[in-house]
Coordinates of C-alpha atoms in Angstrom, one line a residue:
T467 CA -160.4 -107.1 52.8
Q468 CA -162.5 -108.0 49.8
E469 CA -164.3 -110.6 52.0
D470 CA -165.4 -107.7 54.3
I471 CA -166.7 -105.7 51.4
A472 CA -168.7 -108.7 50.1
E473 CA -170.0 -109.3 53.6
L474 CA -171.2 -105.7 53.9
S475 CA -172.9 -106.0 50.5
D476 CA -174.9 -109.0 51.8
L477 CA -176.3 -107.1 54.8
S478 CA -180.1 -107.1 54.9
L479 CA -182.1 -103.9 55.2
A480 CA -182.7 -104.8 58.8
D481 CA -179.0 -105.1 59.4
L482 CA -178.3 -101.7 57.7
L483 CA -181.0 -100.0 59.8
D484 CA -179.6 -101.5 63.0
M485 CA -176.1 -100.2 62.1
E486 CA -174.7 -98.3 65.0
V487 CA -174.0 -94.6 64.5
T488 CA -172.4 -92.1 66.9
S489 CA -172.9 -88.7 65.3
V490 CA -176.4 -88.0 66.7
S491 CA -175.8 -88.6 70.4
K492 CA -172.0 -89.1 70.7
S493 CA -172.8 -92.6 71.8
A494 CA -173.5 -95.7 69.7
Q495 CA -177.2 -96.2 68.8
P496 CA -179.0 -98.0 65.9
L497 CA -179.5 -95.8 62.9
S498 CA -183.2 -96.6 62.8
K499 CA -183.7 -95.2 66.4
S500 CA -181.7 -92.0 65.9
P501 CA -183.8 -88.8 66.5
A502 CA -182.4 -86.9 63.6
A503 CA -182.2 -86.8 59.8
I504 CA -179.2 -89.1 59.5
F505 CA -177.8 -90.9 56.5
V506 CA -174.8 -93.2 56.4
V507 CA -172.5 -93.7 53.4
T508 CA -170.6 -97.0 53.9
Q509 CA -167.3 -98.1 52.4
D510 CA -169.3 -100.3 50.1
D511 CA -171.3 -97.4 48.9
I512 CA -168.2 -95.4 48.2
Q513 CA -166.6 -98.1 46.1
R514 CA -169.7 -99.0 44.1
A515 CA -170.2 -95.3 43.3
G516 CA -166.5 -95.0 42.2
A517 CA -166.0 -92.0 44.4
R518 CA -162.4 -90.8 44.6
S519 CA -163.0 -87.9 47.0
I520 CA -165.1 -87.1 50.0
P521 CA -167.3 -84.6 48.1
E522 CA -168.1 -87.2 45.4
A523 CA -169.1 -89.7 48.2
L524 CA -171.4 -87.0 49.7
R525 CA -173.4 -86.8 46.4
L526 CA -175.2 -90.0 47.6
V527 CA -176.7 -88.2 50.6
P528 CA -180.3 -86.8 50.4
G529 CA -180.4 -83.2 51.3
I530 CA -176.7 -82.6 50.7
E531 CA -175.9 -80.5 47.7
V532 CA -172.5 -81.2 46.1
A533 CA -171.6 -78.9 43.1
Q534 CA -168.2 -79.3 41.5
I535 CA -166.8 -75.9 40.5
N536 CA -163.6 -77.1 38.7
R537 CA -161.1 -80.0 39.1
N538 CA -160.1 -79.1 42.6
R539 CA -163.0 -77.1 44.1
W540 CA -166.5 -78.1 45.3
A541 CA -169.4 -76.2 46.9
V542 CA -170.9 -78.5 49.6
T543 CA -173.8 -77.7 51.9
A544 CA -177.0 -79.1 53.4
R545 CA -180.4 -77.4 53.1
G546 CA -179.5 -74.4 51.0
F547 CA -177.1 -71.5 51.1
N548 CA -174.5 -73.1 48.8
S549 CA -171.4 -71.2 47.7
V550 CA -167.7 -71.6 47.2
F551 CA -167.4 -70.5 50.8
A552 CA -170.4 -72.5 52.1
S553 CA -170.1 -71.9 55.9
K554 CA -172.9 -73.7 57.8
M555 CA -171.6 -77.2 57.9
L556 CA -169.5 -78.8 60.7
V557 CA -167.1 -81.3 59.1
L558 CA -165.2 -83.8 61.2
M559 CA -162.8 -86.6 60.6
D560 CA -162.3 -89.0 63.6
G561 CA -163.2 -86.1 65.9
R562 CA -160.8 -83.5 64.3
T563 CA -162.5 -80.5 62.7
L564 CA -161.8 -79.9 59.0
Y565 CA -163.5 -76.6 58.4
T566 CA -161.5 -73.4 58.7
P567 CA -162.4 -70.5 61.0
L568 CA -161.2 -68.2 58.2
F569 CA -164.7 -68.4 56.6
S570 CA -166.3 -71.3 58.6
G571 CA -166.2 -73.5 55.6
T572 CA -164.1 -76.3 54.3
F573 CA -161.2 -76.2 51.8
W574 CA -162.2 -79.6 50.2
N575 CA -159.0 -79.6 48.0
Q576 CA -157.0 -79.9 51.2
Q577 CA -159.0 -82.9 52.6
T578 CA -157.7 -85.9 50.6
T579 CA -157.5 -89.0 52.9
P580 CA -157.7 -92.2 50.8
V581 CA -161.3 -93.2 50.5
E582 CA -160.2 -96.8 51.0
N583 CA -159.4 -96.0 54.6
I584 CA -162.9 -94.6 55.3
D585 CA -165.2 -96.9 57.3
R586 CA -168.3 -94.7 56.9
I587 CA -169.5 -91.1 56.6
E588 CA -172.3 -90.2 59.0
V589 CA -174.2 -87.2 57.7
I590 CA -176.8 -85.3 59.8
R591 CA -179.0 -82.8 58.0
G592 CA -180.0 -80.1 60.4
P593 CA -178.4 -78.7 63.5
G594 CA -176.4 -80.8 65.9
A595 CA -175.0 -78.0 68.1
T596 CA -176.2 -79.4 71.4
L597 CA -173.4 -82.0 71.3
W598 CA -171.0 -80.8 68.6
G599 CA -171.1 -77.0 69.0
A600 CA -170.8 -74.0 66.8
N601 CA -171.0 -74.4 63.0
A602 CA -173.3 -77.4 63.2
V603 CA -176.0 -75.2 61.7
N604 CA -177.3 -76.9 58.6
G605 CA -175.6 -80.2 59.1
I606 CA -172.7 -82.3 60.3
I607 CA -170.4 -84.5 58.2
N608 CA -168.7 -87.0 60.4
I609 CA -166.0 -89.0 58.6
I610 CA -164.9 -92.1 60.5
T611 CA -161.9 -94.1 59.3
K612 CA -161.3 -97.8 59.7
K613 CA -159.7 -99.3 62.8
A614 CA -156.2 -100.6 62.1
E615 CA -157.2 -104.2 63.0
D616 CA -159.7 -104.0 60.1
T617 CA -157.0 -103.4 57.5
L618 CA -154.4 -106.1 58.3
G619 CA -152.1 -107.0 55.4
G620 CA -151.0 -105.0 52.4
R621 CA -153.0 -103.3 49.7
V622 CA -151.9 -101.6 46.5
K623 CA -154.5 -99.8 44.4
T624 CA -153.8 -98.1 41.1
I625 CA -156.4 -96.0 39.4
V626 CA -155.9 -94.7 35.8
G627 CA -158.5 -92.4 34.3
S628 CA -159.0 -90.3 31.2
N629 CA -157.6 -87.3 33.0
N630 CA -156.0 -88.6 36.2
I631 CA -153.7 -91.2 37.7
E632 CA -153.6 -92.3 41.3
G633 CA -152.0 -94.8 43.6
V634 CA -152.8 -95.9 47.2
F635 CA -150.7 -98.1 49.5
T636 CA -151.8 -99.3 52.9
Y637 CA -150.3 -101.9 55.2
G638 CA -151.7 -103.1 58.5
T639 CA -150.0 -105.3 61.1
K640 CA -150.3 -106.4 64.6
V641 CA -147.7 -104.9 66.9
G642 CA -147.4 -106.5 70.3
E643 CA -150.1 -108.5 72.0
D644 CA -153.0 -105.9 71.9
A645 CA -152.0 -103.3 69.3
H646 CA -152.5 -102.8 65.6
L647 CA -150.9 -100.4 63.2
R648 CA -151.8 -99.1 59.8
V649 CA -149.5 -97.0 57.6
Y650 CA -150.6 -95.6 54.2
G651 CA -149.5 -93.4 51.4
Q652 CA -151.4 -91.8 48.5
Y653 CA -150.5 -89.8 45.4
F654 CA -152.7 -88.5 42.7
D655 CA -152.4 -86.1 39.7
R656 CA -155.7 -84.9 38.2
D657 CA -155.8 -82.8 35.0
D658 CA -158.2 -79.8 34.7
Y659 CA -161.5 -79.7 32.9
V660 CA -162.4 -77.2 30.1
D661 CA -164.8 -74.2 30.1
A662 CA -167.8 -73.5 27.9
N663 CA -165.5 -72.5 25.1
N664 CA -163.5 -75.8 25.3
K665 CA -160.5 -74.1 26.8
D666 CA -158.5 -75.4 29.7
T667 CA -159.3 -73.7 33.0
N668 CA -155.9 -74.1 34.7
A669 CA -157.2 -76.2 37.6
D670 CA -154.8 -79.2 37.7
W671 CA -154.5 -80.8 41.1
N672 CA -151.9 -83.1 42.7
M673 CA -151.3 -84.3 46.2
A674 CA -149.1 -86.6 48.2
Q675 CA -150.3 -87.8 51.6
F676 CA -148.9 -90.2 54.2
G677 CA -150.2 -91.2 57.6
F678 CA -150.7 -93.9 60.2
R679 CA -153.2 -95.2 62.8
L680 CA -152.3 -97.1 65.9
D681 CA -155.0 -98.7 68.0
M682 CA -154.0 -100.2 71.4
L683 CA -155.8 -102.1 74.1
L684 CA -154.1 -100.8 77.2
S685 CA -156.2 -103.0 79.5
S686 CA -159.5 -104.7 79.6
V687 CA -161.2 -101.3 80.1
D688 CA -158.8 -98.8 78.4
E689 CA -158.3 -98.2 74.7
L690 CA -156.0 -95.7 73.0
T691 CA -155.9 -94.5 69.4
V692 CA -153.2 -92.4 67.9
Q693 CA -153.2 -91.3 64.3
G694 CA -151.6 -88.7 62.1
D695 CA -151.3 -87.4 58.6
V696 CA -148.9 -85.2 56.6
Y697 CA -149.6 -83.9 53.1
N698 CA -148.2 -81.6 50.4
G699 CA -149.6 -80.7 47.0
N700 CA -150.7 -78.1 44.5
A701 CA -154.1 -76.9 43.1
E702 CA -154.1 -74.5 40.2
Q703 CA -156.7 -71.7 39.7
T704 CA -157.5 -68.8 37.4
I705 CA -158.9 -65.7 39.0
D706 CA -160.2 -62.4 37.6
I707 CA -158.6 -59.8 39.8
S708 CA -158.6 -56.0 40.3
D709 CA -155.5 -54.3 38.9
P710 CA -155.2 -50.5 39.4
T711 CA -152.3 -50.4 36.9
S712 CA -154.5 -51.8 34.0
P713 CA -156.6 -49.4 31.9
N714 CA -159.7 -51.4 32.7
L715 CA -158.7 -52.0 36.3
A716 CA -158.7 -55.8 35.7
N717 CA -156.3 -58.6 35.1
V718 CA -156.2 -62.4 35.0
L719 CA -154.2 -64.3 37.6
N720 CA -153.1 -67.9 36.6
D721 CA -152.0 -69.2 39.9
T722 CA -151.0 -72.3 41.8
I723 CA -152.1 -72.8 45.4
A724 CA -149.5 -74.6 47.5
L725 CA -151.2 -76.9 50.0
A726 CA -149.4 -78.4 53.0
G727 CA -150.3 -79.6 56.5
A728 CA -149.9 -82.1 59.2
N729 CA -152.0 -83.3 62.2
L730 CA -151.7 -85.6 65.2
N731 CA -154.8 -87.0 66.9
A732 CA -155.0 -89.1 70.1
K733 CA -158.1 -90.6 71.8
W734 CA -158.3 -92.4 75.1
T735 CA -161.4 -94.3 76.2
H736 CA -162.0 -95.8 79.7
K737 CA -164.9 -98.1 80.1
V738 CA -166.2 -98.1 83.7
S739 CA -169.2 -100.3 83.0
D740 CA -171.7 -101.1 80.2
T741 CA -173.5 -97.8 81.1
Q742 CA -170.5 -95.6 82.0
D743 CA -167.4 -94.5 80.1
L744 CA -164.9 -91.6 79.8
T745 CA -163.3 -90.3 76.6
L746 CA -160.5 -87.8 76.3
R747 CA -159.3 -86.6 72.9
I748 CA -156.5 -84.2 72.0
Y749 CA -155.3 -83.1 68.6
V750 CA -152.9 -80.6 67.0
D751 CA -153.4 -79.5 63.4
R752 CA -151.2 -77.3 61.2
T753 CA -152.3 -76.1 57.8
E754 CA -150.6 -73.9 55.2
R755 CA -152.2 -72.5 52.1
T756 CA -150.3 -70.1 49.8
D757 CA -151.4 -68.6 46.6
G758 CA -151.0 -65.3 44.6
L759 CA -153.6 -63.5 46.8
F760 CA -152.6 -64.5 50.3
K761 CA -150.9 -67.0 52.6
D762 CA -152.8 -68.5 55.5
T763 CA -150.8 -70.4 58.1
R764 CA -152.8 -71.9 61.0
N765 CA -152.1 -74.0 64.1
T766 CA -155.0 -75.5 66.1
Y767 CA -154.8 -77.2 69.5
D768 CA -157.9 -79.0 70.7
L769 CA -158.8 -80.8 73.9
D770 CA -162.2 -82.6 74.4
F771 CA -163.5 -84.6 77.4
Q772 CA -166.7 -86.6 77.6
H773 CA -168.4 -88.6 80.3
R774 CA -171.4 -90.9 79.7
F775 CA -173.3 -92.5 82.6
A776 CA -176.7 -93.8 83.6
L777 CA -178.7 -92.4 86.5
S778 CA -181.1 -95.3 86.1
D779 CA -182.2 -97.9 83.6
S780 CA -184.4 -95.2 81.9
H781 CA -182.2 -92.1 82.4
Q782 CA -178.8 -91.6 80.7
V783 CA -176.6 -88.5 80.7
I784 CA -173.7 -87.4 78.6
W785 CA -171.7 -84.3 79.4
G786 CA -168.4 -82.9 78.3
L787 CA -165.9 -80.0 78.2
G788 CA -163.8 -78.7 75.4
Y789 CA -161.1 -76.1 74.7
R790 CA -159.6 -75.0 71.4
Y791 CA -156.7 -72.6 70.8
I792 CA -156.0 -71.3 67.3
S793 CA -153.0 -69.3 66.2
D794 CA -153.0 -68.0 62.6
D795 CA -151.0 -65.7 60.3
I796 CA -152.5 -64.2 57.1
D797 CA -150.1 -62.5 54.8
G798 CA -152.1 -60.6 52.2
G799 CA -151.7 -57.8 49.7
F800 CA -153.9 -55.6 47.5
Q801 CA -156.6 -58.1 46.9
I802 CA -156.8 -59.5 50.5
F803 CA -155.6 -57.4 53.5
A804 CA -155.8 -58.7 57.1
A805 CA -155.7 -56.4 60.1
P806 CA -154.4 -57.7 62.3
S807 CA -152.3 -60.1 60.2
D808 CA -152.0 -62.6 63.0
R809 CA -154.5 -63.6 65.7
Q810 CA -154.6 -66.0 68.6
Y811 CA -158.1 -66.9 69.8
Q812 CA -159.8 -69.4 72.1
I813 CA -163.0 -71.3 72.2
F814 CA -164.3 -72.8 75.5
N815 CA -167.3 -75.1 75.5
A816 CA -169.4 -77.4 77.6
F817 CA -172.4 -79.6 76.8
V818 CA -174.9 -81.7 78.6
K819 CA -177.5 -84.1 77.1
D820 CA -180.1 -85.9 79.2
E821 CA -181.9 -88.9 77.6
I822 CA -185.0 -90.0 79.5
S823 CA -187.1 -93.0 78.7
L824 CA -190.8 -91.9 79.3
V825 CA -192.3 -95.2 78.1
E826 CA -189.9 -98.2 78.1
N827 CA -188.7 -99.1 74.6
E828 CA -191.4 -96.8 73.1
L829 CA -191.1 -93.1 74.0
K830 CA -187.9 -91.2 74.7
L831 CA -187.1 -87.5 75.5
I832 CA -183.7 -86.0 74.8
V833 CA -182.9 -82.5 76.0
G834 CA -179.6 -80.7 76.2
S835 CA -177.6 -77.7 75.4
K836 CA -174.1 -76.5 74.3
F837 CA -172.5 -73.6 76.1
S838 CA -169.6 -71.9 74.5
H839 CA -167.5 -68.7 74.6
N840 CA -165.3 -67.4 71.7
D841 CA -163.3 -64.3 71.2
F842 CA -165.5 -63.0 68.4
S843 CA -169.1 -63.2 69.5
G844 CA -168.8 -64.0 73.2
F845 CA -171.1 -66.4 75.1
E846 CA -173.5 -68.6 73.1
I847 CA -176.2 -71.0 74.2
Q848 CA -177.4 -73.7 71.8
P849 CA -180.3 -75.7 73.3
S850 CA -182.2 -78.6 71.7
V851 CA -185.1 -80.8 72.6
R852 CA -186.0 -84.1 70.8
L853 CA -188.7 -86.6 71.2
I854 CA -188.6 -90.1 69.6
W855 CA -191.5 -92.5 69.5
T856 CA -191.1 -96.2 68.5
P857 CA -194.6 -97.7 68.6
A858 CA -193.3 -100.9 66.9
A859 CA -189.9 -102.2 65.7
E860 CA -190.7 -101.2 62.1
H861 CA -191.8 -97.6 62.9
T862 CA -189.9 -94.6 64.3
V863 CA -191.3 -91.1 64.6
W864 CA -189.2 -88.2 65.9
I865 CA -189.5 -84.4 66.3
A866 CA -187.0 -81.8 67.3
A867 CA -186.5 -78.1 68.0
S868 CA -183.0 -76.6 68.2
R869 CA -181.0 -73.4 68.1
A870 CA -177.6 -73.3 66.3
V871 CA -174.9 -70.7 65.7
E872 CA -172.5 -70.4 62.9
T873 CA -168.8 -70.2 64.0
P874 CA -167.7 -66.5 64.0
Q875 CA -165.4 -66.0 61.0
R876 CA -162.1 -64.3 60.8
A877 CA -162.9 -63.0 57.3
P878 CA -165.8 -60.5 57.9
Q879 CA -164.1 -59.3 61.1
D880 CA -160.6 -58.8 59.9
L881 CA -160.3 -59.1 56.1
T882 CA -160.6 -56.2 53.6
L883 CA -161.3 -57.4 50.1
R884 CA -160.7 -55.8 46.7
V885 CA -162.4 -58.0 44.1
A886 CA -162.7 -58.1 40.3
P887 CA -164.0 -54.8 38.9
V888 CA -167.6 -54.3 37.8
D889 CA -169.2 -51.8 35.3
L890 CA -172.4 -50.2 36.6
G891 CA -172.7 -48.0 33.6
G892 CA -170.0 -45.4 34.3
G893 CA -167.0 -47.5 33.6
P894 CA -165.1 -50.1 35.6
I895 CA -165.1 -49.7 39.4
I896 CA -163.4 -51.9 42.0
P897 CA -165.6 -53.3 44.8
L898 CA -163.9 -52.7 48.1
I899 CA -165.5 -54.8 51.0
L900 CA -164.4 -53.5 54.4
A901 CA -164.0 -55.7 57.5
N902 CA -166.4 -55.1 60.3
Q903 CA -165.3 -56.0 63.9
Y904 CA -168.9 -55.8 64.9
A905 CA -170.1 -58.5 62.5
Q906 CA -172.4 -60.9 64.3
S907 CA -172.8 -64.7 64.4
I908 CA -175.5 -66.1 62.1
D909 CA -178.0 -68.0 64.2
M910 CA -180.9 -70.3 63.4
L911 CA -184.0 -71.8 65.0
A912 CA -184.8 -75.2 63.5
F913 CA -187.9 -77.3 63.7
E914 CA -187.7 -80.9 62.3
A915 CA -189.8 -84.1 62.1
G916 CA -189.1 -87.5 60.7
Y917 CA -190.6 -90.9 60.1
R918 CA -188.8 -94.2 59.4
V919 CA -190.7 -97.3 58.4
R920 CA -189.9 -100.7 57.2
P921 CA -193.3 -102.0 55.8
L922 CA -191.6 -105.1 54.4
E923 CA -188.5 -107.0 55.3
N924 CA -186.8 -105.9 52.1
L925 CA -188.3 -102.3 51.9
S926 CA -187.6 -99.2 54.0
F927 CA -188.5 -95.5 53.8
D928 CA -187.0 -92.5 55.7
I929 CA -188.8 -89.1 55.5
A930 CA -187.6 -85.8 57.1
L931 CA -189.3 -82.4 57.1
F932 CA -187.7 -79.2 58.3
Y933 CA -188.3 -75.5 58.8
N934 CA -185.4 -73.2 59.6
D935 CA -185.6 -69.5 60.7
Y936 CA -182.3 -67.6 60.2
D937 CA -181.3 -64.3 61.8
N938 CA -178.2 -62.1 61.2
L939 CA -177.5 -63.4 57.7
A940 CA -174.4 -61.9 56.1
T941 CA -174.7 -59.0 53.8
D942 CA -172.3 -56.7 52.0
D943 CA -173.9 -53.3 52.6
I944 CA -173.1 -50.6 50.0
L945 CA -171.7 -47.4 51.5
G946 CA -171.2 -45.7 48.1
P947 CA -168.5 -44.9 45.4
S948 CA -165.2 -43.3 46.5
I949 CA -162.0 -42.2 44.8
I950 CA -159.0 -43.4 46.8
G951 CA -155.5 -42.7 45.5
G952 CA -157.1 -41.9 42.1
I953 CA -158.7 -45.3 41.9
P954 CA -162.5 -45.6 41.7
F955 CA -163.9 -47.9 44.4
L956 CA -167.4 -49.1 45.2
V957 CA -167.2 -49.3 49.0
A958 CA -169.2 -51.9 51.0
I959 CA -168.9 -53.3 54.5
N960 CA -169.6 -56.8 55.9
D961 CA -172.7 -56.8 58.0
N962 CA -175.7 -59.0 59.1
K963 CA -178.8 -57.2 57.9
A964 CA -180.8 -60.1 56.4
K965 CA -183.2 -62.7 57.7
G966 CA -184.5 -65.8 56.1
E967 CA -186.4 -69.0 56.2
S968 CA -186.1 -72.3 54.5
W969 CA -188.3 -75.4 54.4
G970 CA -188.2 -78.7 52.7
V971 CA -188.6 -82.4 52.6
E972 CA -186.1 -85.3 52.1
V973 CA -187.2 -88.8 51.3
A974 CA -184.9 -91.9 51.0
A975 CA -186.0 -95.5 50.2
Q976 CA -184.2 -98.8 49.9
W977 CA -185.6 -102.0 48.3
R978 CA -184.0 -105.4 47.8
P979 CA -186.3 -107.3 45.4
V980 CA -183.9 -110.2 45.4
E981 CA -180.8 -110.8 47.5
S982 CA -178.4 -109.9 44.7
I983 CA -180.0 -106.6 43.8
K984 CA -180.2 -103.4 46.0
L985 CA -182.1 -100.4 44.8
S986 CA -181.8 -97.0 46.5
A987 CA -183.5 -93.7 45.7
S988 CA -183.8 -90.3 47.3
Y989 CA -185.6 -87.1 46.6
S990 CA -184.8 -83.7 48.2
F991 CA -186.8 -80.4 48.0
I992 CA -185.9 -77.0 49.4
D993 CA -187.4 -73.5 49.3
V994 CA -185.4 -70.6 50.6
S995 CA -186.7 -67.1 51.2
I996 CA -184.5 -64.1 52.3
H997 CA -185.8 -60.8 53.7
D998 CA -184.2 -57.4 53.8
A999 CA -183.6 -56.1 57.4
G1000 CA -182.3 -52.6 56.4
S1001 CA -179.5 -53.8 54.1
T1002 CA -178.2 -51.8 51.1
D1003 CA -176.7 -55.0 49.6
P1004 CA -178.3 -55.3 46.1
Q1005 CA -177.8 -59.1 46.3
F1006 CA -179.0 -59.6 49.9
N1007 CA -181.4 -62.3 48.6
S1008 CA -179.0 -64.2 46.3
A1009 CA -179.2 -67.3 48.6
E1010 CA -182.8 -67.8 47.4
G1011 CA -181.7 -69.3 44.2
A1012 CA -178.2 -70.5 45.2
S1013 CA -179.3 -74.2 45.5
P1014 CA -181.4 -76.4 43.3
S1015 CA -185.0 -76.8 44.5
H1016 CA -185.2 -80.4 43.5
R1017 CA -182.7 -83.2 43.5
V1018 CA -183.0 -86.9 42.8
V1019 CA -180.5 -89.8 43.3
F1020 CA -181.1 -93.4 42.2
R1021 CA -178.7 -96.3 42.7
A1022 CA -178.9 -99.9 41.4
N1023 CA -176.3 -102.4 42.7
W1024 CA -176.4 -105.9 41.1
D1025 CA -174.2 -108.8 42.2
I1026 CA -174.3 -110.8 39.0
T1027 CA -172.2 -113.5 40.5
E1028 CA -170.0 -113.8 43.6
D1029 CA -167.1 -112.3 41.5
L1030 CA -168.9 -109.8 39.3
Q1031 CA -170.8 -106.6 40.1
F1032 CA -172.7 -104.1 38.1
N1033 CA -173.3 -100.7 39.7
T1034 CA -175.1 -97.6 38.4
T1035 CA -175.9 -94.2 39.9
L1036 CA -178.2 -91.6 38.4
Y1037 CA -178.3 -88.0 39.5
W1038 CA -180.8 -85.4 38.5
T1039 CA -180.3 -81.8 39.8
D1040 CA -182.6 -78.9 39.2
N1041 CA -181.3 -75.6 37.8
I1042 CA -179.5 -73.0 40.1
R1043 CA -181.3 -69.8 39.3
S1044 CA -179.0 -67.2 40.8
R1045 CA -176.0 -68.7 39.0
D1046 CA -177.7 -69.4 35.7
I1047 CA -176.8 -73.1 35.9
P1048 CA -179.2 -75.3 34.0
S1049 CA -180.5 -78.6 35.4
F1050 CA -178.5 -81.7 34.5
F1051 CA -178.9 -85.5 34.4
R1052 CA -175.8 -87.6 35.2
V1053 CA -175.4 -91.3 34.8
D1054 CA -172.4 -93.2 36.3
L1055 CA -171.7 -96.9 35.5
Q1056 CA -169.2 -99.4 37.0
I1057 CA -168.3 -103.0 36.5
R1058 CA -166.2 -104.7 39.2
W1059 CA -164.6 -108.1 38.8
Q1060 CA -162.9 -110.2 41.4
V1061 CA -160.2 -111.6 39.1
L1062 CA -158.4 -113.6 41.7
E1063 CA -158.8 -114.0 45.5
N1064 CA -156.5 -111.1 46.1
L1065 CA -156.9 -109.1 42.8
E1066 CA -159.9 -106.9 41.9
A1067 CA -160.4 -104.9 38.7
A1068 CA -163.0 -102.3 37.9
I1069 CA -163.9 -100.1 34.9
G1070 CA -166.3 -97.2 35.1
V1071 CA -167.5 -94.1 33.4
R1072 CA -168.9 -90.9 35.0
N1073 CA -171.3 -88.6 33.3
L1074 CA -172.0 -91.2 30.6
L1075 CA -174.8 -89.3 28.6
D1076 CA -173.2 -85.9 28.5
D1077 CA -169.7 -84.8 27.3
R1078 CA -169.7 -82.0 29.8
H1079 CA -172.0 -79.8 31.9
P1080 CA -171.6 -76.9 34.4
E1081 CA -172.5 -77.4 38.0
F1082 CA -171.6 -74.1 39.7
T1083 CA -169.9 -70.8 39.1
G1084 CA -167.0 -69.3 41.0
T1085 CA -167.1 -66.5 43.6
F1086 CA -165.0 -63.4 43.8
G1087 CA -163.7 -63.8 40.2
R1088 CA -162.7 -67.5 40.5
R1089 CA -163.1 -69.2 37.1
S1090 CA -165.2 -72.4 36.9
S1091 CA -165.1 -75.4 34.6
E1092 CA -167.6 -77.7 33.0
I1093 CA -167.6 -81.2 34.4
E1094 CA -166.5 -83.6 31.7
R1095 CA -167.3 -87.2 31.0
T1096 CA -164.5 -89.4 32.4
A1097 CA -163.6 -93.0 32.3
Y1098 CA -161.4 -94.9 34.8
F1099 CA -159.9 -98.3 35.4
W1100 CA -158.5 -99.7 38.7
L1101 CA -156.5 -102.7 39.9
D1102 CA -156.8 -103.5 43.6
F1103 CA -154.2 -106.0 44.9
T1104 CA -154.1 -107.3 48.5
F1105 CA -151.4 -109.4 50.1

């Protein structure tokens, strides 16, 4: 309700730092006492920033790079290595994985839950594989939706923008004595942006999605949550493709991606005591993605069990088991060819985490490991050790060392790619990238340290430093030119012949000079260095300049009166050298007015100072857009 949002806006810094998070240790703990670089985006943050998608909300997080490629595509990563197919982030929503094993990344244009249903987004920069497993390499994005009992009543929200229209409906009700149900529906239609020549880039995007969440209290110690979603939509794209029938071996494909899927997720929690509980989660997820290059149909079945208990007042243990079965079918063609076209593969995993209090309420040691087996790379061990020191309530220091492994991908093992032709001086030639069944998992050793301090009641700082050492980084090794069927090809093969390091610092601060004003700022710096390990890939070190070295976010939220808010967000992003993207400065403004007790209105503008700017370029011939200035207006009615 609007009252809930107002109450969250009034939280003190101490309340925000004491907010319980679950992503670091799979059990609730205060954010200020979490031994990891964690940042929480609340529902209030999302609304004040005017974000209408998950990637837009993630722009607020220090250390997270969000670059919009066109109207329906984003490149999202933490701590470097950004690309259209960024592959080192574990993305979850209520325990369900959102990234695809096709390339170990996330199709963000297929993740469109209404932002109004999100309670918070917990983001960990750095590895979290001890608890969460493979792909939690550079970070974890854990999206947690609201409980059904927190959304009682009806809500209709209509958003009209300079190039989009959107509607959201939710209704929550009590069913029975101890159960609550929420149903929702969402539809949006967003027009494309233009390119540097002011031409449309054929990237329109529309989606309809419906779903529900049922929370039941089965007994005084048992809770059950069942939720599901179904969606269908289209995302347009323009791709430069190889065409052996064309004189220059090239053509342009104006295409529409058909997006569809459904999922069902159930979680049972049994509370044995205040120090012991059991959790069982099971979900099924079906996704379909069809375009002019290939069709990807995928079914995922996942089972996860967790047990938390205390050996003593100073010794807590969490352990768990998991199993995932994936069945997919990839129907390709000349551009993308899969062999085999269909696969069934399994992932088994177990984890244990031991939390020991060395000095009561002051010094704590956390050790643990994830053990997993998959059909691509076999058995993997991902250990971690963390130490957290709290000498006083206002000070927290933590250090950590971890090993993490990227989820083995279907693409380098099974997919042969023919991409847009290049001219190396002898005329156009089509790059042919061969699959490699011996491709290895990318692994990383990470060393981190952090310090949180609240020197004043209304002022806090959070500092994190990191150094990552990567091995088996992906390369496309050149084998040489070849004539196949009269067509000139430049043949390469997927391999893992690069190593690398990255280091950086992330600083976040919050200050409330008066109760009605909240100021937030963050600064992120990263440096990436890639080394050749016998590769013939001419671009083996392209990741060195794939992310901006410096990034700044500043937010000012002013509650002018009880019914009127003024919000502004400023972003400065350094240039992206390897993609020839200049630095840009973006200013977003918003005014929200509580017109009536059950009616809110808002008006806002994004990218106020610039009519448009580029943020990223496509990969494998995909055309990109320049991100335009846009305005929006919304009416939010509750009943």
